[in-house]
Amino acid sequence: MIHSVLGGGVTALCCAMALSDRGLDVEVIVPDGAPEPASRFAGGMLAPFCEGESAPELIVAKGQASVNWWAAHVPDVVRRGTLVVAPPRDVSELERFARATREHDWVSPGDLEPDLAGRFARGLFFSSEAHLDPRHALSSLKSSLESRGVSFRTGAPRGRIVDCRGVASHDELADLRGVRGEMLIVHAPDVTLTRPVRLLHPRFPCYIVPRENGRYMIGATMVESARRGGVTARAAMELLSAAYTLHPGFAEAEILELGAGLRPSFPDNIPAIRHAADRIHVNGMYRHGFLMAPVCAEQLATELAELHAHAD
Amino acid sequence: MFYGVDLTSRLMLGTAQYPSPQVLLEAIEASGAEVITVSLRREGAAGGAFRDLLAKSRCRLLPNTAGCHTFREAVTTARMAREVFGTSWIKLEVIGHADTLQPDPFALVEAARVLCAEGFDVFPYTTEDLIVGEKLLEAGCKVLMPWGAPIGSGQGLRNLQGLRTMRAHFPDVPLVVDAGIGAPSQAAQAMELGFDAVLLNTAVAKAVNPVGMARAFGRAIQAGREGHQAGLMLERDMASASTPVFGLAELA
């Protein structure tokens, strides 16, 4: 039996890949007129321990597997850890972050990122974390799947439905909501950062993820709203001023893109695999798409491979 | 009584910054709070899914105008809140300073006057200034909400004597300490001073264990209130001795 994976974002592609890895027959169906997947606007941080600041232990424990998963499936997974800093008057935020997380060391940020020398006295370093470029990763997965003969098309599904449409699945999942996130991509040749840096602030926390060629992703707001549409001036101001606080070189950056997406989220903000009458849902990645999609995909593939084996 | 509503729990809980709506609901439950505040300015009309989750708490909603910096913004947001939430209660917040989040008392009084005239039950977020308090009452407010310290600072009751004076000056007005509370002991202290309720958010939402902290605050506020009602003993100075009358040798 063929498996029809619905959706074009990170959840759909990870599921298709995990099913294909087990030799199962897969097609990917991207519905006509579907909005751009939220994962295009993701940070691409594989940071289970940092996420533990607000995420439950389950995310921290299971998410760790995703670094190796991505490294096995796409090139360019960068394993340089995560650096967390706070402006001098908000150092208590750093203490709080340290208490709420594990697997970190206190460091002098300038030792790791010379551009931050003299700007921040102390920071937290999560050495086992990694990052990737979400758009590269998604296109790499798609190319690999295509080279294995997996078809990408629109139209009606032919087989067992694996529904990974993100917030669009709200039509089937009543408790799924969108949590709006806004981000920017800038070109900042004056700044050199080699790993994701999180700037803590009681109201405007932000992270900056290096992309190739002097580009940086600056993210991301968290607004309990399902509004689509452009980045608000407030969000852009908050994110840019946070970036400027991290390094004044960002003041001269060229803004390449302003983007907004809706994170599909269940009430507990934990991703889930749900079995419905006519389909299996894999959804609710919240802010953990690149971290948790491989975990959910592997779990799903294991279940379906067993089912398939018994059917034979 | 808060606009004719009697509350058993004197904790009012904010709903921002929790790890998830699920954790928020569990925290509300553990705290015993009967009133929760909810913002609208940034989320707008499209925040319905989150509001539907809040409705599950069965608490009375106190919409707020958080994030508003002008009279006009605050009034518009309040009107929208009445439509969206179907309540005349509004926590009126007009921020004067983006950094300290100190209320702008001038725009606050102006907005309170307009909203009270339109039939809103206004809970104004103010300072401990007595004159501003009087102007707010004159504008039609029947509750005052002085800050403990700047929003999110966790500094507790920064001007203890000012808050004592305010309590004494407005003996019959429900007074709610709003903002700046970081620890259950600080919330208990506000209740021991005779305040009618405490409103807080960050100290619970950003705790390592929000549900545990919510329970702690609920109990502390209950304890502080019972302590106040039972009549606290007054402090006595036993360190610098006054005249002893018994048991001292007469050396003359």
PDB file of C-alpha atoms in Angstrom, chain A residues 53-56 89 93 96 99-100 170 175-178 182 201-204 221 223-228 232 234-235 238 266-269 286, chain B residues 17-23 41-51 53 56 66-69 73 98-101 151-152 205-208:
ATOM      1  CA  GLU A  53      13.782  26.535  29.365  1.00  0.00           C
ATOM      2  CA  SER A  54      10.066  26.448  28.639  1.00  0.00           C
ATOM      3  CA  ALA A  55       9.425  23.071  26.996  1.00  0.00           C
ATOM      4  CA  PRO A  56       8.673  19.899  28.976  1.00  0.00           C
ATOM      5  CA  ARG A  89      20.986  44.730  33.384  1.00  0.00           C
ATOM      6  CA  GLU A  93      17.510  36.220  33.097  1.00  0.00           C
ATOM      7  CA  ARG A  96      16.995  31.810  35.462  1.00  0.00           C
ATOM      8  CA  ARG A  99      18.339  26.955  36.430  1.00  0.00           C
ATOM      9  CA  ALA A 100      15.677  25.904  33.944  1.00  0.00           C
ATOM     10  CA  HIS A 170      -7.403  22.747  11.801  1.00  0.00           C
ATOM     11  CA  ASP A 175      -7.809  21.784  19.238  1.00  0.00           C
ATOM     12  CA  LEU A 176      -5.053  22.796  16.839  1.00  0.00           C
ATOM     13  CA  ARG A 177      -4.261  26.507  16.913  1.00  0.00           C
ATOM     14  CA  GLY A 178      -1.764  28.789  15.216  1.00  0.00           C
ATOM     15  CA  GLU A 182       7.692  36.732  12.884  1.00  0.00           C
ATOM     16  CA  HIS A 201      15.348  39.748  27.675  1.00  0.00           C
ATOM     17  CA  PRO A 202      12.284  39.788  29.907  1.00  0.00           C
ATOM     18  CA  ARG A 203      10.074  41.057  27.113  1.00  0.00           C
ATOM     19  CA  PHE A 204      11.941  40.868  23.809  1.00  0.00           C
ATOM     20  CA  THR A 221       8.017  36.580  18.059  1.00  0.00           C
ATOM     21  CA  VAL A 223       1.948  35.776  19.511  1.00  0.00           C
ATOM     22  CA  GLU A 224      -1.213  33.844  20.384  1.00  0.00           C
ATOM     23  CA  SER A 225      -2.840  34.776  17.114  1.00  0.00           C
ATOM     24  CA  ALA A 226      -3.752  33.012  13.894  1.00  0.00           C
ATOM     25  CA  ARG A 227      -3.353  36.163  11.834  1.00  0.00           C
ATOM     26  CA  ARG A 228      -1.488  35.648   8.590  1.00  0.00           C
ATOM     27  CA  THR A 232       4.171  44.169  12.194  1.00  0.00           C
ATOM     28  CA  ARG A 234       6.364  46.424  16.464  1.00  0.00           C
ATOM     29  CA  ALA A 235       7.789  42.952  15.802  1.00  0.00           C
ATOM     30  CA  GLU A 238      11.690  44.531  18.729  1.00  0.00           C
ATOM     31  CA  PHE A 266      -1.888  21.693  20.465  1.00  0.00           C
ATOM     32  CA  PRO A 267      -2.955  23.004  23.905  1.00  0.00           C
ATOM     33  CA  ASP A 268       0.088  21.456  25.613  1.00  0.00           C
ATOM     34  CA  ASN A 269       2.431  22.657  22.839  1.00  0.00           C
ATOM     35  CA  TYR A 286       4.763  24.345  17.807  1.00  0.00           C
TER      36      TYR A 286
ATOM     37  CA  GLN B  17       4.253  33.877  28.897  1.00  0.00           C
ATOM     38  CA  TYR B  18       3.313  30.378  30.070  1.00  0.00           C
ATOM     39  CA  PRO B  19       5.022  27.364  28.482  1.00  0.00           C
ATOM     40  CA  SER B  20       1.674  26.273  27.046  1.00  0.00           C
ATOM     41  CA  PRO B  21      -2.058  26.880  27.450  1.00  0.00           C
ATOM     42  CA  GLN B  22      -2.238  23.503  29.151  1.00  0.00           C
ATOM     43  CA  VAL B  23       0.267  24.536  31.821  1.00  0.00           C
ATOM     44  CA  ARG B  41      -3.843  44.578  21.840  1.00  0.00           C
ATOM     45  CA  ARG B  42      -1.257  42.443  20.115  1.00  0.00           C
ATOM     46  CA  GLU B  43      -3.217  39.278  19.477  1.00  0.00           C
ATOM     47  CA  GLY B  44      -6.192  41.050  17.921  1.00  0.00           C
ATOM     48  CA  ALA B  45      -9.332  39.394  16.666  1.00  0.00           C
ATOM     49  CA  ALA B  46      -7.379  36.378  15.353  1.00  0.00           C
ATOM     50  CA  GLY B  47      -6.431  35.230  18.860  1.00  0.00           C
ATOM     51  CA  GLY B  48      -9.682  33.323  19.259  1.00  0.00           C
ATOM     52  CA  ALA B  49      -8.183  29.870  19.696  1.00  0.00           C
ATOM     53  CA  PHE B  50      -6.219  30.925  22.763  1.00  0.00           C
ATOM     54  CA  ARG B  51      -9.235  32.732  24.210  1.00  0.00           C
ATOM     55  CA  LEU B  53      -8.802  27.680  25.776  1.00  0.00           C
ATOM     56  CA  LYS B  56     -12.154  26.366  29.845  1.00  0.00           C
ATOM     57  CA  ALA B  66      -1.603  45.933  28.039  1.00  0.00           C
ATOM     58  CA  GLY B  67       0.650  47.338  25.370  1.00  0.00           C
ATOM     59  CA  CYS B  68      -1.331  50.570  24.987  1.00  0.00           C
ATOM     60  CA  HIS B  69       0.666  53.779  25.217  1.00  0.00           C
ATOM     61  CA  GLU B  73      -5.229  53.155  21.941  1.00  0.00           C
ATOM     62  CA  ALA B  98       8.311  51.701  27.478  1.00  0.00           C
ATOM     63  CA  ASP B  99      11.244  50.765  29.652  1.00  0.00           C
ATOM     64  CA  THR B 100       9.891  50.892  33.208  1.00  0.00           C
ATOM     65  CA  LEU B 101       6.299  50.293  32.071  1.00  0.00           C
ATOM     66  CA  ILE B 151       5.789  45.137  35.740  1.00  0.00           C
ATOM     67  CA  GLY B 152       7.843  41.961  35.561  1.00  0.00           C
ATOM     68  CA  ALA B 205       4.419  32.055  34.304  1.00  0.00           C
ATOM     69  CA  LYS B 206       8.215  32.135  34.258  1.00  0.00           C
ATOM     70  CA  ALA B 207       8.785  29.998  37.334  1.00  0.00           C
ATOM     71  CA  VAL B 208      10.695  26.800  36.665  1.00  0.00           C
TER      72      VAL B 208
END
